[in-house]
JSON list of C-alpha atoms (C1' of nucleotides) in Angstrom, two decimals:
[
{"chain": "R", "resi": 1, "resn": "MET", "atom": "CA", "xyz": [5.02, -70.61, 0.78]},
{"chain": "R", "resi": 2, "resn": "GLN", "atom": "CA", "xyz": [2.33, -72.19, 2.72]},
{"chain": "R", "resi": 3, "resn": "GLN", "atom": "CA", "xyz": [1.27, -75.70, 2.09]},
{"chain": "R", "resi": 4, "resn": "ALA", "atom": "CA", "xyz": [-2.36, -74.81, 1.97]},
{"chain": "R", "resi": 5, "resn": "ALA", "atom": "CA", "xyz": [-1.80, -72.31, -0.95]},
{"chain": "R", "resi": 6, "resn": "CYS", "atom": "CA", "xyz": [-0.66, -75.51, -3.08]},
{"chain": "R", "resi": 7, "resn": "ARG", "atom": "CA", "xyz": [-3.59, -77.29, -2.81]},
{"chain": "R", "resi": 8, "resn": "ASN", "atom": "CA", "xyz": [-5.10, -78.34, -6.33]},
{"chain": "R", "resi": 9, "resn": "ALA", "atom": "CA", "xyz": [-9.02, -77.63, -6.06]},
{"chain": "R", "resi": 10, "resn": "ASP", "atom": "CA", "xyz": [-9.60, -80.22, -8.97]},
{"chain": "R", "resi": 11, "resn": "THR", "atom": "CA", "xyz": [-7.56, -83.05, -7.18]},
{"chain": "R", "resi": 12, "resn": "VAL", "atom": "CA", "xyz": [-8.50, -84.96, -3.99]},
{"chain": "R", "resi": 13, "resn": "ILE", "atom": "CA", "xyz": [-7.42, -88.20, -2.48]},
{"chain": "R", "resi": 14, "resn": "VAL", "atom": "CA", "xyz": [-9.96, -90.61, -1.43]},
{"chain": "R", "resi": 15, "resn": "LEU", "atom": "CA", "xyz": [-8.86, -92.98, 1.18]},
{"chain": "R", "resi": 16, "resn": "ASP", "atom": "CA", "xyz": [-9.58, -95.90, 3.34]},
{"chain": "R", "resi": 17, "resn": "PHE", "atom": "CA", "xyz": [-7.63, -97.71, 6.32]},
{"chain": "R", "resi": 18, "resn": "GLU", "atom": "CA", "xyz": [-8.05, -101.15, 7.51]},
{"chain": "R", "resi": 19, "resn": "THR", "atom": "CA", "xyz": [-6.96, -101.22, 11.20]},
{"chain": "R", "resi": 20, "resn": "THR", "atom": "CA", "xyz": [-6.44, -103.63, 14.09]},
{"chain": "R", "resi": 21, "resn": "GLY", "atom": "CA", "xyz": [-9.57, -101.99, 15.82]},
{"chain": "R", "resi": 22, "resn": "MET", "atom": "CA", "xyz": [-11.58, -99.00, 16.21]},
{"chain": "R", "resi": 23, "resn": "SER", "atom": "CA", "xyz": [-9.60, -96.57, 18.28]},
{"chain": "R", "resi": 24, "resn": "PRO", "atom": "CA", "xyz": [-5.96, -95.59, 18.02]},
{"chain": "R", "resi": 25, "resn": "ASP", "atom": "CA", "xyz": [-6.39, -93.87, 21.49]},
{"chain": "R", "resi": 26, "resn": "GLN", "atom": "CA", "xyz": [-6.81, -97.51, 22.76]},
{"chain": "R", "resi": 27, "resn": "GLY", "atom": "CA", "xyz": [-3.62, -98.90, 21.13]},
{"chain": "R", "resi": 28, "resn": "ASP", "atom": "CA", "xyz": [-5.14, -99.77, 17.65]},
{"chain": "R", "resi": 29, "resn": "ARG", "atom": "CA", "xyz": [-2.98, -99.30, 14.67]},
{"chain": "R", "resi": 30, "resn": "ALA", "atom": "CA", "xyz": [-3.27, -99.31, 10.88]},
{"chain": "R", "resi": 31, "resn": "ILE", "atom": "CA", "xyz": [-2.61, -102.33, 8.92]},
{"chain": "R", "resi": 32, "resn": "GLU", "atom": "CA", "xyz": [-3.22, -101.13, 5.42]},
{"chain": "R", "resi": 33, "resn": "ILE", "atom": "CA", "xyz": [-3.88, -97.90, 3.55]},
{"chain": "R", "resi": 34, "resn": "GLY", "atom": "CA", "xyz": [-5.37, -97.60, 0.07]},
{"chain": "R", "resi": 35, "resn": "ALA", "atom": "CA", "xyz": [-6.06, -94.54, -1.70]},
{"chain": "R", "resi": 36, "resn": "VAL", "atom": "CA", "xyz": [-6.90, -93.24, -5.14]},
{"chain": "R", "resi": 37, "resn": "LYS", "atom": "CA", "xyz": [-5.97, -89.80, -6.56]},
{"chain": "R", "resi": 38, "resn": "LEU", "atom": "CA", "xyz": [-9.01, -88.07, -8.74]},
{"chain": "R", "resi": 39, "resn": "GLU", "atom": "CA", "xyz": [-7.96, -85.21, -10.76]},
{"chain": "R", "resi": 40, "resn": "ALA", "atom": "CA", "xyz": [-10.73, -82.98, -12.58]},
{"chain": "R", "resi": 41, "resn": "GLY", "atom": "CA", "xyz": [-13.16, -86.27, -11.87]},
{"chain": "R", "resi": 42, "resn": "GLN", "atom": "CA", "xyz": [-10.64, -89.10, -13.43]},
{"chain": "R", "resi": 43, "resn": "LEU", "atom": "CA", "xyz": [-8.76, -91.42, -11.57]},
{"chain": "R", "resi": 44, "resn": "ALA", "atom": "CA", "xyz": [-5.24, -90.58, -11.88]},
{"chain": "R", "resi": 45, "resn": "ASP", "atom": "CA", "xyz": [-3.34, -92.73, -9.43]},
{"chain": "R", "resi": 46, "resn": "ARG", "atom": "CA", "xyz": [-3.50, -95.44, -6.71]},
{"chain": "R", "resi": 47, "resn": "PHE", "atom": "CA", "xyz": [-1.61, -95.91, -3.43]},
{"chain": "R", "resi": 48, "resn": "GLN", "atom": "CA", "xyz": [-1.95, -99.43, -1.68]},
{"chain": "R", "resi": 49, "resn": "GLY", "atom": "CA", "xyz": [0.36, -100.62, 1.43]},
{"chain": "R", "resi": 50, "resn": "LEU", "atom": "CA", "xyz": [-0.05, -103.41, 3.58]},
{"chain": "R", "resi": 51, "resn": "MET", "atom": "CA", "xyz": [2.14, -102.28, 7.05]},
{"chain": "R", "resi": 52, "resn": "ASN", "atom": "CA", "xyz": [3.16, -104.26, 9.95]},
{"chain": "R", "resi": 53, "resn": "PRO", "atom": "CA", "xyz": [1.99, -102.72, 13.25]},
{"chain": "R", "resi": 54, "resn": "GLY", "atom": "CA", "xyz": [4.01, -104.64, 15.26]},
{"chain": "R", "resi": 55, "resn": "LEU", "atom": "CA", "xyz": [1.29, -106.38, 17.02]},
{"chain": "R", "resi": 56, "resn": "ARG", "atom": "CA", "xyz": [-1.15, -109.38, 16.00]},
{"chain": "R", "resi": 57, "resn": "VAL", "atom": "CA", "xyz": [-4.37, -108.53, 14.71]},
{"chain": "R", "resi": 58, "resn": "SER", "atom": "CA", "xyz": [-7.50, -110.42, 15.96]},
{"chain": "R", "resi": 59, "resn": "ALA", "atom": "CA", "xyz": [-9.17, -113.24, 14.36]},
{"chain": "R", "resi": 60, "resn": "PHE", "atom": "CA", "xyz": [-12.06, -111.12, 13.98]},
{"chain": "R", "resi": 61, "resn": "ILE", "atom": "CA", "xyz": [-10.08, -108.55, 11.96]},
{"chain": "R", "resi": 62, "resn": "GLU", "atom": "CA", "xyz": [-8.48, -111.45, 10.06]},
{"chain": "R", "resi": 63, "resn": "GLY", "atom": "CA", "xyz": [-12.02, -112.65, 8.99]},
{"chain": "R", "resi": 64, "resn": "LEU", "atom": "CA", "xyz": [-13.10, -109.33, 8.54]},
{"chain": "R", "resi": 65, "resn": "THR", "atom": "CA", "xyz": [-10.53, -108.18, 6.16]},
{"chain": "R", "resi": 66, "resn": "GLY", "atom": "CA", "xyz": [-8.74, -111.04, 4.97]},
{"chain": "R", "resi": 67, "resn": "ILE", "atom": "CA", "xyz": [-5.40, -109.51, 6.13]},
{"chain": "R", "resi": 68, "resn": "SER", "atom": "CA", "xyz": [-3.68, -112.55, 8.12]},
{"chain": "R", "resi": 69, "resn": "ASN", "atom": "CA", "xyz": [-0.86, -112.09, 10.55]},
{"chain": "R", "resi": 70, "resn": "GLU", "atom": "CA", "xyz": [1.41, -114.16, 8.24]},
{"chain": "R", "resi": 71, "resn": "MET", "atom": "CA", "xyz": [0.59, -111.47, 5.75]},
{"chain": "R", "resi": 72, "resn": "LEU", "atom": "CA", "xyz": [1.64, -108.84, 8.18]},
{"chain": "R", "resi": 73, "resn": "VAL", "atom": "CA", "xyz": [4.98, -110.12, 9.26]},
{"chain": "R", "resi": 74, "resn": "GLY", "atom": "CA", "xyz": [6.54, -109.71, 5.99]},
{"chain": "R", "resi": 75, "resn": "ALA", "atom": "CA", "xyz": [5.11, -106.38, 5.68]},
{"chain": "R", "resi": 76, "resn": "PRO", "atom": "CA", "xyz": [7.01, -102.92, 5.97]},
{"chain": "R", "resi": 77, "resn": "ALA", "atom": "CA", "xyz": [6.68, -101.25, 9.22]},
{"chain": "R", "resi": 78, "resn": "CYS", "atom": "CA", "xyz": [3.75, -98.66, 9.51]},
{"chain": "R", "resi": 79, "resn": "GLU", "atom": "CA", "xyz": [6.35, -95.86, 9.79]},
{"chain": "R", "resi": 80, "resn": "GLU", "atom": "CA", "xyz": [7.80, -96.42, 6.15]},
{"chain": "R", "resi": 81, "resn": "VAL", "atom": "CA", "xyz": [4.49, -97.15, 4.60]},
{"chain": "R", "resi": 82, "resn": "MET", "atom": "CA", "xyz": [2.92, -93.95, 6.24]},
{"chain": "R", "resi": 83, "resn": "ASN", "atom": "CA", "xyz": [5.95, -91.79, 5.34]},
{"chain": "R", "resi": 84, "resn": "GLU", "atom": "CA", "xyz": [5.38, -92.79, 1.44]},
{"chain": "R", "resi": 85, "resn": "PHE", "atom": "CA", "xyz": [1.66, -91.93, 1.94]},
{"chain": "R", "resi": 86, "resn": "ALA", "atom": "CA", "xyz": [2.52, -88.43, 3.54]},
{"chain": "R", "resi": 87, "resn": "ASP", "atom": "CA", "xyz": [4.24, -87.61, 0.27]},
{"chain": "R", "resi": 88, "resn": "PHE", "atom": "CA", "xyz": [1.35, -89.08, -1.80]},
{"chain": "R", "resi": 89, "resn": "ILE", "atom": "CA", "xyz": [-1.41, -86.90, -0.12]},
{"chain": "R", "resi": 90, "resn": "ALA", "atom": "CA", "xyz": [0.67, -83.79, 0.27]},
{"chain": "R", "resi": 91, "resn": "GLY", "atom": "CA", "xyz": [-1.11, -80.74, -0.90]},
{"chain": "R", "resi": 92, "resn": "HIS", "atom": "CA", "xyz": [-4.44, -82.21, -1.58]},
{"chain": "R", "resi": 93, "resn": "ASP", "atom": "CA", "xyz": [-7.69, -82.39, -0.04]},
{"chain": "R", "resi": 94, "resn": "LEU", "atom": "CA", "xyz": [-8.99, -85.95, 1.45]},
{"chain": "R", "resi": 95, "resn": "VAL", "atom": "CA", "xyz": [-12.33, -87.95, 1.03]},
{"chain": "R", "resi": 96, "resn": "ALA", "atom": "CA", "xyz": [-13.22, -90.98, 3.15]},
{"chain": "R", "resi": 97, "resn": "HIS", "atom": "CA", "xyz": [-16.46, -92.77, 4.12]},
{"chain": "R", "resi": 98, "resn": "ASN", "atom": "CA", "xyz": [-17.12, -91.86, 7.78]},
{"chain": "R", "resi": 99, "resn": "ALA", "atom": "CA", "xyz": [-14.10, -89.59, 7.40]},
{"chain": "R", "resi": 100, "resn": "SER", "atom": "CA", "xyz": [-13.98, -89.07, 11.36]},
{"chain": "R", "resi": 101, "resn": "PHE", "atom": "CA", "xyz": [-12.58, -92.77, 11.54]},
{"chain": "R", "resi": 102, "resn": "ASP", "atom": "CA", "xyz": [-9.89, -92.43, 9.17]},
{"chain": "R", "resi": 103, "resn": "ARG", "atom": "CA", "xyz": [-8.82, -89.13, 9.99]},
{"chain": "R", "resi": 104, "resn": "ARG", "atom": "CA", "xyz": [-8.00, -90.46, 13.64]},
{"chain": "R", "resi": 105, "resn": "PHE", "atom": "CA", "xyz": [-5.93, -93.16, 12.34]},
{"chain": "R", "resi": 106, "resn": "LEU", "atom": "CA", "xyz": [-4.10, -90.89, 9.78]},
{"chain": "R", "resi": 107, "resn": "ASP", "atom": "CA", "xyz": [-3.58, -88.29, 12.39]},
{"chain": "R", "resi": 108, "resn": "ALA", "atom": "CA", "xyz": [-2.28, -90.77, 14.90]},
{"chain": "R", "resi": 109, "resn": "GLU", "atom": "CA", "xyz": [-0.10, -92.79, 12.48]},
{"chain": "R", "resi": 110, "resn": "LEU", "atom": "CA", "xyz": [1.41, -89.40, 10.89]},
{"chain": "R", "resi": 111, "resn": "ALA", "atom": "CA", "xyz": [2.09, -88.14, 14.39]},
{"chain": "R", "resi": 112, "resn": "ARG", "atom": "CA", "xyz": [4.16, -91.09, 15.08]},
{"chain": "R", "resi": 113, "resn": "ILE", "atom": "CA", "xyz": [6.65, -90.08, 12.38]},
{"chain": "R", "resi": 114, "resn": "GLY", "atom": "CA", "xyz": [6.54, -86.48, 12.70]},
{"chain": "R", "resi": 115, "resn": "ARG", "atom": "CA", "xyz": [4.75, -85.80, 9.53]},
{"chain": "R", "resi": 116, "resn": "GLY", "atom": "CA", "xyz": [1.28, -83.90, 8.85]},
{"chain": "R", "resi": 117, "resn": "TYR", "atom": "CA", "xyz": [-0.94, -82.95, 6.02]},
{"chain": "R", "resi": 118, "resn": "SER", "atom": "CA", "xyz": [-2.26, -79.61, 4.72]},
{"chain": "R", "resi": 119, "resn": "GLY", "atom": "CA", "xyz": [-5.35, -80.79, 2.95]},
{"chain": "R", "resi": 120, "resn": "GLU", "atom": "CA", "xyz": [-8.86, -80.76, 4.61]},
{"chain": "R", "resi": 121, "resn": "PHE", "atom": "CA", "xyz": [-11.47, -83.70, 5.00]},
{"chain": "R", "resi": 122, "resn": "ALA", "atom": "CA", "xyz": [-14.76, -84.49, 3.48]},
{"chain": "R", "resi": 123, "resn": "CYS", "atom": "CA", "xyz": [-16.94, -87.21, 4.41]},
{"chain": "R", "resi": 124, "resn": "SER", "atom": "CA", "xyz": [-18.71, -89.27, 1.53]},
{"chain": "R", "resi": 125, "resn": "MET", "atom": "CA", "xyz": [-20.98, -90.78, 4.33]},
{"chain": "R", "resi": 126, "resn": "LEU", "atom": "CA", "xyz": [-22.37, -87.30, 5.47]},
{"chain": "R", "resi": 127, "resn": "ALA", "atom": "CA", "xyz": [-22.75, -86.25, 1.98]},
{"chain": "R", "resi": 128, "resn": "ALA", "atom": "CA", "xyz": [-24.75, -89.33, 0.94]},
{"chain": "R", "resi": 129, "resn": "ARG", "atom": "CA", "xyz": [-26.91, -89.15, 3.80]},
{"chain": "R", "resi": 130, "resn": "ARG", "atom": "CA", "xyz": [-27.99, -85.69, 2.51]},
{"chain": "R", "resi": 131, "resn": "VAL", "atom": "CA", "xyz": [-28.09, -86.61, -1.31]},
{"chain": "R", "resi": 132, "resn": "TYR", "atom": "CA", "xyz": [-29.40, -90.14, -1.20]},
{"chain": "R", "resi": 133, "resn": "ARG", "atom": "CA", "xyz": [-31.99, -89.89, 1.71]},
{"chain": "R", "resi": 134, "resn": "ASP", "atom": "CA", "xyz": [-34.04, -92.59, 0.13]},
{"chain": "R", "resi": 135, "resn": "ALA", "atom": "CA", "xyz": [-31.19, -95.38, 0.64]},
{"chain": "R", "resi": 136, "resn": "PRO", "atom": "CA", "xyz": [-31.76, -98.25, 2.71]},
{"chain": "R", "resi": 137, "resn": "ASP", "atom": "CA", "xyz": [-28.93, -97.02, 4.80]},
{"chain": "R", "resi": 138, "resn": "HIS", "atom": "CA", "xyz": [-25.55, -95.41, 4.37]},
{"chain": "R", "resi": 139, "resn": "LYS", "atom": "CA", "xyz": [-23.04, -98.02, 4.66]},
{"chain": "R", "resi": 140, "resn": "LEU", "atom": "CA", "xyz": [-20.50, -98.07, 1.89]},
{"chain": "R", "resi": 141, "resn": "GLY", "atom": "CA", "xyz": [-21.49, -101.54, 0.75]},
{"chain": "R", "resi": 142, "resn": "THR", "atom": "CA", "xyz": [-25.15, -100.54, 0.67]},
{"chain": "R", "resi": 143, "resn": "LEU", "atom": "CA", "xyz": [-24.42, -97.36, -1.13]},
{"chain": "R", "resi": 144, "resn": "VAL", "atom": "CA", "xyz": [-22.23, -99.17, -3.58]},
{"chain": "R", "resi": 145, "resn": "ALA", "atom": "CA", "xyz": [-25.32, -101.47, -4.66]},
{"chain": "R", "resi": 146, "resn": "TYR", "atom": "CA", "xyz": [-28.03, -98.42, -4.41]},
{"chain": "R", "resi": 147, "resn": "LYS", "atom": "CA", "xyz": [-26.00, -96.61, -6.97]},
{"chain": "R", "resi": 148, "resn": "GLY", "atom": "CA", "xyz": [-24.88, -99.61, -9.01]},
{"chain": "R", "resi": 149, "resn": "ILE", "atom": "CA", "xyz": [-21.10, -98.61, -8.73]},
{"chain": "R", "resi": 150, "resn": "PRO", "atom": "CA", "xyz": [-18.72, -101.10, -10.37]},
{"chain": "R", "resi": 151, "resn": "HIS", "atom": "CA", "xyz": [-16.66, -103.01, -8.00]},
{"chain": "R", "resi": 152, "resn": "ASP", "atom": "CA", "xyz": [-14.98, -106.63, -8.01]},
{"chain": "R", "resi": 153, "resn": "GLY", "atom": "CA", "xyz": [-16.53, -108.19, -5.11]},
{"chain": "R", "resi": 154, "resn": "THR", "atom": "CA", "xyz": [-13.59, -107.48, -2.83]},
{"chain": "R", "resi": 155, "resn": "PHE", "atom": "CA", "xyz": [-14.98, -105.39, 0.39]},
{"chain": "R", "resi": 156, "resn": "HIS", "atom": "CA", "xyz": [-13.00, -104.33, 3.67]},
{"chain": "R", "resi": 157, "resn": "ARG", "atom": "CA", "xyz": [-9.67, -103.93, 1.77]},
{"chain": "R", "resi": 158, "resn": "ALA", "atom": "CA", "xyz": [-8.30, -100.75, 1.79]},
{"chain": "R", "resi": 159, "resn": "LEU", "atom": "CA", "xyz": [-7.71, -100.13, -1.92]},
{"chain": "R", "resi": 160, "resn": "ALA", "atom": "CA", "xyz": [-10.94, -101.66, -3.01]},
{"chain": "R", "resi": 161, "resn": "ASP", "atom": "CA", "xyz": [-13.03, -99.74, -0.44]},
{"chain": "R", "resi": 162, "resn": "ALA", "atom": "CA", "xyz": [-11.23, -96.40, -1.49]},
{"chain": "R", "resi": 163, "resn": "GLU", "atom": "CA", "xyz": [-12.05, -97.30, -5.06]},
{"chain": "R", "resi": 164, "resn": "MET", "atom": "CA", "xyz": [-15.67, -97.60, -4.20]},
{"chain": "R", "resi": 165, "resn": "THR", "atom": "CA", "xyz": [-15.86, -94.51, -2.31]},
{"chain": "R", "resi": 166, "resn": "ALA", "atom": "CA", "xyz": [-14.44, -92.64, -4.97]},
{"chain": "R", "resi": 167, "resn": "GLY", "atom": "CA", "xyz": [-17.13, -93.80, -7.27]},
{"chain": "R", "resi": 168, "resn": "LEU", "atom": "CA", "xyz": [-19.56, -93.03, -4.73]},
{"chain": "R", "resi": 169, "resn": "TRP", "atom": "CA", "xyz": [-18.14, -89.49, -4.56]},
{"chain": "R", "resi": 170, "resn": "LEU", "atom": "CA", "xyz": [-17.88, -89.04, -8.42]},
{"chain": "R", "resi": 171, "resn": "GLY", "atom": "CA", "xyz": [-21.40, -90.41, -8.57]},
{"chain": "R", "resi": 172, "resn": "MET", "atom": "CA", "xyz": [-22.82, -88.08, -5.75]},
{"chain": "R", "resi": 173, "resn": "LEU", "atom": "CA", "xyz": [-21.00, -84.92, -7.53]},
{"chain": "R", "resi": 174, "resn": "GLY", "atom": "CA", "xyz": [-22.84, -86.16, -10.87]},
{"chain": "R", "resi": 175, "resn": "ASP", "atom": "CA", "xyz": [-26.08, -86.30, -9.21]},
{"chain": "R", "resi": 176, "resn": "ILE", "atom": "CA", "xyz": [-25.73, -82.96, -7.56]},
{"chain": "R", "resi": 177, "resn": "THR", "atom": "CA", "xyz": [-24.70, -81.42, -10.80]},
{"chain": "R", "resi": 178, "resn": "ALA", "atom": "CA", "xyz": [-27.67, -83.09, -12.74]},
{"chain": "R", "resi": 179, "resn": "ARG", "atom": "CA", "xyz": [-30.24, -82.06, -9.94]},
{"chain": "R", "resi": 180, "resn": "HIS", "atom": "CA", "xyz": [-29.29, -78.74, -9.12]},
{"chain": "R", "resi": 181, "resn": "GLU", "atom": "CA", "xyz": [-27.53, -77.76, -12.61]},
{"chain": "R", "resi": 182, "resn": "PHE", "atom": "CA", "xyz": [-24.19, -77.02, -11.16]},
{"chain": "R", "resi": 183, "resn": "ALA", "atom": "CA", "xyz": [-21.51, -75.56, -13.44]},
{"chain": "R", "resi": 184, "resn": "ASN", "atom": "CA", "xyz": [-18.89, -76.79, -11.06]},
{"chain": "R", "resi": 185, "resn": "ILE", "atom": "CA", "xyz": [-19.10, -78.21, -7.39]},
{"chain": "R", "resi": 186, "resn": "PRO", "atom": "CA", "xyz": [-16.07, -76.77, -4.97]},
{"chain": "R", "resi": 187, "resn": "PHE", "atom": "CA", "xyz": [-14.63, -79.01, -2.45]},
{"chain": "R", "resi": 188, "resn": "SER", "atom": "CA", "xyz": [-15.77, -76.71, 0.03]},
{"chain": "R", "resi": 189, "resn": "LEU", "atom": "CA", "xyz": [-19.23, -76.83, -0.74]},
{"chain": "R", "resi": 190, "resn": "MET", "atom": "CA", "xyz": [-19.32, -80.83, -0.09]},
{"chain": "R", "resi": 191, "resn": "GLN", "atom": "CA", "xyz": [-17.95, -80.10, 3.23]},
{"chain": "R", "resi": 192, "resn": "GLU", "atom": "CA", "xyz": [-20.75, -77.26, 3.82]},
{"chain": "R", "resi": 193, "resn": "LEU", "atom": "CA", "xyz": [-23.34, -79.85, 2.59]},
{"chain": "R", "resi": 194, "resn": "ALA", "atom": "CA", "xyz": [-22.21, -82.33, 5.19]},
{"chain": "R", "resi": 195, "resn": "ARG", "atom": "CA", "xyz": [-22.92, -79.64, 8.07]},
{"chain": "R", "resi": 196, "resn": "VAL", "atom": "CA", "xyz": [-26.50, -78.63, 7.30]},
{"chain": "R", "resi": 197, "resn": "PRO", "atom": "CA", "xyz": [-29.37, -80.87, 8.58]},
{"chain": "R", "resi": 198, "resn": "ALA", "atom": "CA", "xyz": [-30.20, -83.49, 6.03]},
{"chain": "R", "resi": 199, "resn": "ALA", "atom": "CA", "xyz": [-33.81, -82.30, 5.52]},
{"chain": "R", "resi": 200, "resn": "ALA", "atom": "CA", "xyz": [-32.29, -78.87, 4.49]},
{"chain": "R", "resi": 201, "resn": "ALA", "atom": "CA", "xyz": [-29.92, -80.41, 2.16]},
{"chain": "R", "resi": 202, "resn": "ALA", "atom": "CA", "xyz": [-31.86, -79.61, -1.17]},
{"chain": "R", "resi": 203, "resn": "GLY", "atom": "CA", "xyz": [-32.68, -76.19, -0.36]},
{"chain": "R", "resi": 204, "resn": "PHE", "atom": "CA", "xyz": [-29.24, -75.62, 0.70]},
{"chain": "R", "resi": 205, "resn": "LEU", "atom": "CA", "xyz": [-27.83, -77.07, -2.61]},
{"chain": "R", "resi": 206, "resn": "GLY", "atom": "CA", "xyz": [-30.39, -74.80, -4.57]},
{"chain": "R", "resi": 207, "resn": "ARG", "atom": "CA", "xyz": [-29.18, -71.52, -2.84]},
{"chain": "R", "resi": 208, "resn": "ALA", "atom": "CA", "xyz": [-25.30, -72.74, -3.37]},
{"chain": "R", "resi": 209, "resn": "ARG", "atom": "CA", "xyz": [-26.29, -73.18, -7.21]},
{"chain": "R", "resi": 210, "resn": "ARG", "atom": "CA", "xyz": [-27.83, -69.73, -7.44]},
{"chain": "R", "resi": 211, "resn": "ARG", "atom": "CA", "xyz": [-24.82, -68.17, -5.77]},
{"chain": "R", "resi": 212, "resn": "ASN", "atom": "CA", "xyz": [-22.75, -70.12, -8.21]},
{"chain": "R", "resi": 213, "resn": "GLN", "atom": "CA", "xyz": [-24.58, -68.82, -11.34]},
{"chain": "R", "resi": 214, "resn": "VAL", "atom": "CA", "xyz": [-24.08, -65.26, -9.84]},
{"chain": "R", "resi": 215, "resn": "LYS", "atom": "CA", "xyz": [-20.35, -65.52, -9.54]},
{"chain": "R", "resi": 216, "resn": "GLN", "atom": "CA", "xyz": [-19.98, -66.92, -12.86]},
{"chain": "R", "resi": 217, "resn": "LYS", "atom": "CA", "xyz": [-21.99, -64.06, -14.23]},
{"chain": "R", "resi": 218, "resn": "CYS", "atom": "CA", "xyz": [-19.58, -61.46, -12.46]},
{"chain": "R", "resi": 219, "resn": "ARG", "atom": "CA", "xyz": [-16.93, -63.13, -14.19]},
{"chain": "R", "resi": 220, "resn": "VAL", "atom": "CA", "xyz": [-18.46, -62.70, -17.50]},
{"chain": "R", "resi": 221, "resn": "CYS", "atom": "CA", "xyz": [-19.05, -59.08, -16.86]},
{"chain": "B", "resi": 1, "resn": "DT", "atom": "C1'", "xyz": [-21.12, -112.18, 17.52]},
{"chain": "B", "resi": 2, "resn": "DG", "atom": "C1'", "xyz": [-20.93, -107.93, 19.50]},
{"chain": "B", "resi": 3, "resn": "DC", "atom": "C1'", "xyz": [-18.63, -105.09, 22.14]},
{"chain": "B", "resi": 4, "resn": "DC", "atom": "C1'", "xyz": [-14.93, -101.55, 22.52]},
{"chain": "B", "resi": 5, "resn": "DA", "atom": "C1'", "xyz": [-14.41, -95.29, 20.70]},
{"chain": "B", "resi": 6, "resn": "DG", "atom": "C1'", "xyz": [-15.46, -91.40, 18.83]},
{"chain": "B", "resi": 7, "resn": "DG", "atom": "C1'", "xyz": [-17.98, -88.20, 15.99]},
{"chain": "B", "resi": 8, "resn": "DC", "atom": "C1'", "xyz": [-21.83, -87.13, 14.02]},
{"chain": "B", "resi": 9, "resn": "DC", "atom": "C1'", "xyz": [-27.11, -86.96, 13.11]},
{"chain": "B", "resi": 10, "resn": "DC", "atom": "C1'", "xyz": [-32.19, -87.08, 14.60]},
{"chain": "B", "resi": 11, "resn": "DT", "atom": "C1'", "xyz": [-35.96, -86.40, 17.49]},
{"chain": "B", "resi": 12, "resn": "DC", "atom": "C1'", "xyz": [-40.86, -88.25, 21.33]},
{"chain": "B", "resi": 13, "resn": "DT", "atom": "C1'", "xyz": [-34.19, -82.76, 22.05]},
{"chain": "B", "resi": 14, "resn": "DT", "atom": "C1'", "xyz": [-31.47, -78.77, 23.46]},
{"chain": "B", "resi": 15, "resn": "DT", "atom": "C1'", "xyz": [-29.76, -79.35, 31.50]},
{"chain": "B", "resi": 16, "resn": "DA", "atom": "C1'", "xyz": [-30.74, -85.92, 26.32]},
{"chain": "B", "resi": 17, "resn": "DG", "atom": "C1'", "xyz": [-30.56, -90.19, 24.70]},
{"chain": "B", "resi": 18, "resn": "DG", "atom": "C1'", "xyz": [-30.43, -93.57, 20.81]},
{"chain": "B", "resi": 19, "resn": "DG", "atom": "C1'", "xyz": [-28.90, -94.84, 16.27]},
{"chain": "B", "resi": 20, "resn": "DC", "atom": "C1'", "xyz": [-25.29, -94.92, 12.64]},
{"chain": "B", "resi": 21, "resn": "DC", "atom": "C1'", "xyz": [-20.99, -95.66, 10.51]},
{"chain": "B", "resi": 22, "resn": "DT", "atom": "C1'", "xyz": [-15.95, -97.00, 10.65]},
{"chain": "B", "resi": 23, "resn": "DT", "atom": "C1'", "xyz": [-12.35, -101.71, 11.77]}
]
DNA sequence: TGCCAGGCCCTCTTTAGGGCCTT
């Protein structure tokens, strides 16, 4: 059986990496992964792991994340943590804020251990640019404040950021449902939303809702 | 502190350039 056929459409993994820098192609590595599993809009599970990249992180990263070199010395190797994480995300679609960044590190770290994943990515930042066009900007912290998403004040730690991204994701789904009267919002629609011009997003959602209604009527018939 | 890279978006564009966002 193909892995893609096993994906649960009601379940997504919202993830966030802390890393040594911006680019795995330049030698940067992951130092922490955090993720939450959402099942039918409810938080069902968490994953958090510091990992030792085998190199020292800069003072800038220590200051930004609060993750020190001393903390990483005693952490398990990236290979061990990422192997567990590959099991955690198996068969599920994935969400991240500025997903292109997290996808590069996920791909790079899993490639190192010969693992992969079958889910597809959606980006909460690209979706938010279309749903919340009046927000001051679309940084995660700004959107959390803008939408009043509960948090404990921790930023730039993987699990905390993943939980806030999950809150933002659920909030967007709720706002789209309320504004456009969706009965349900497929994951693929959120991917498509991220690809339409921002100015055309409202029209896109209106047309998508009408298509959704037609499908539902057909099911009744 | 701000740069590094990569992908994406927007517009005074499309044979381009600047800005956003992630660590």
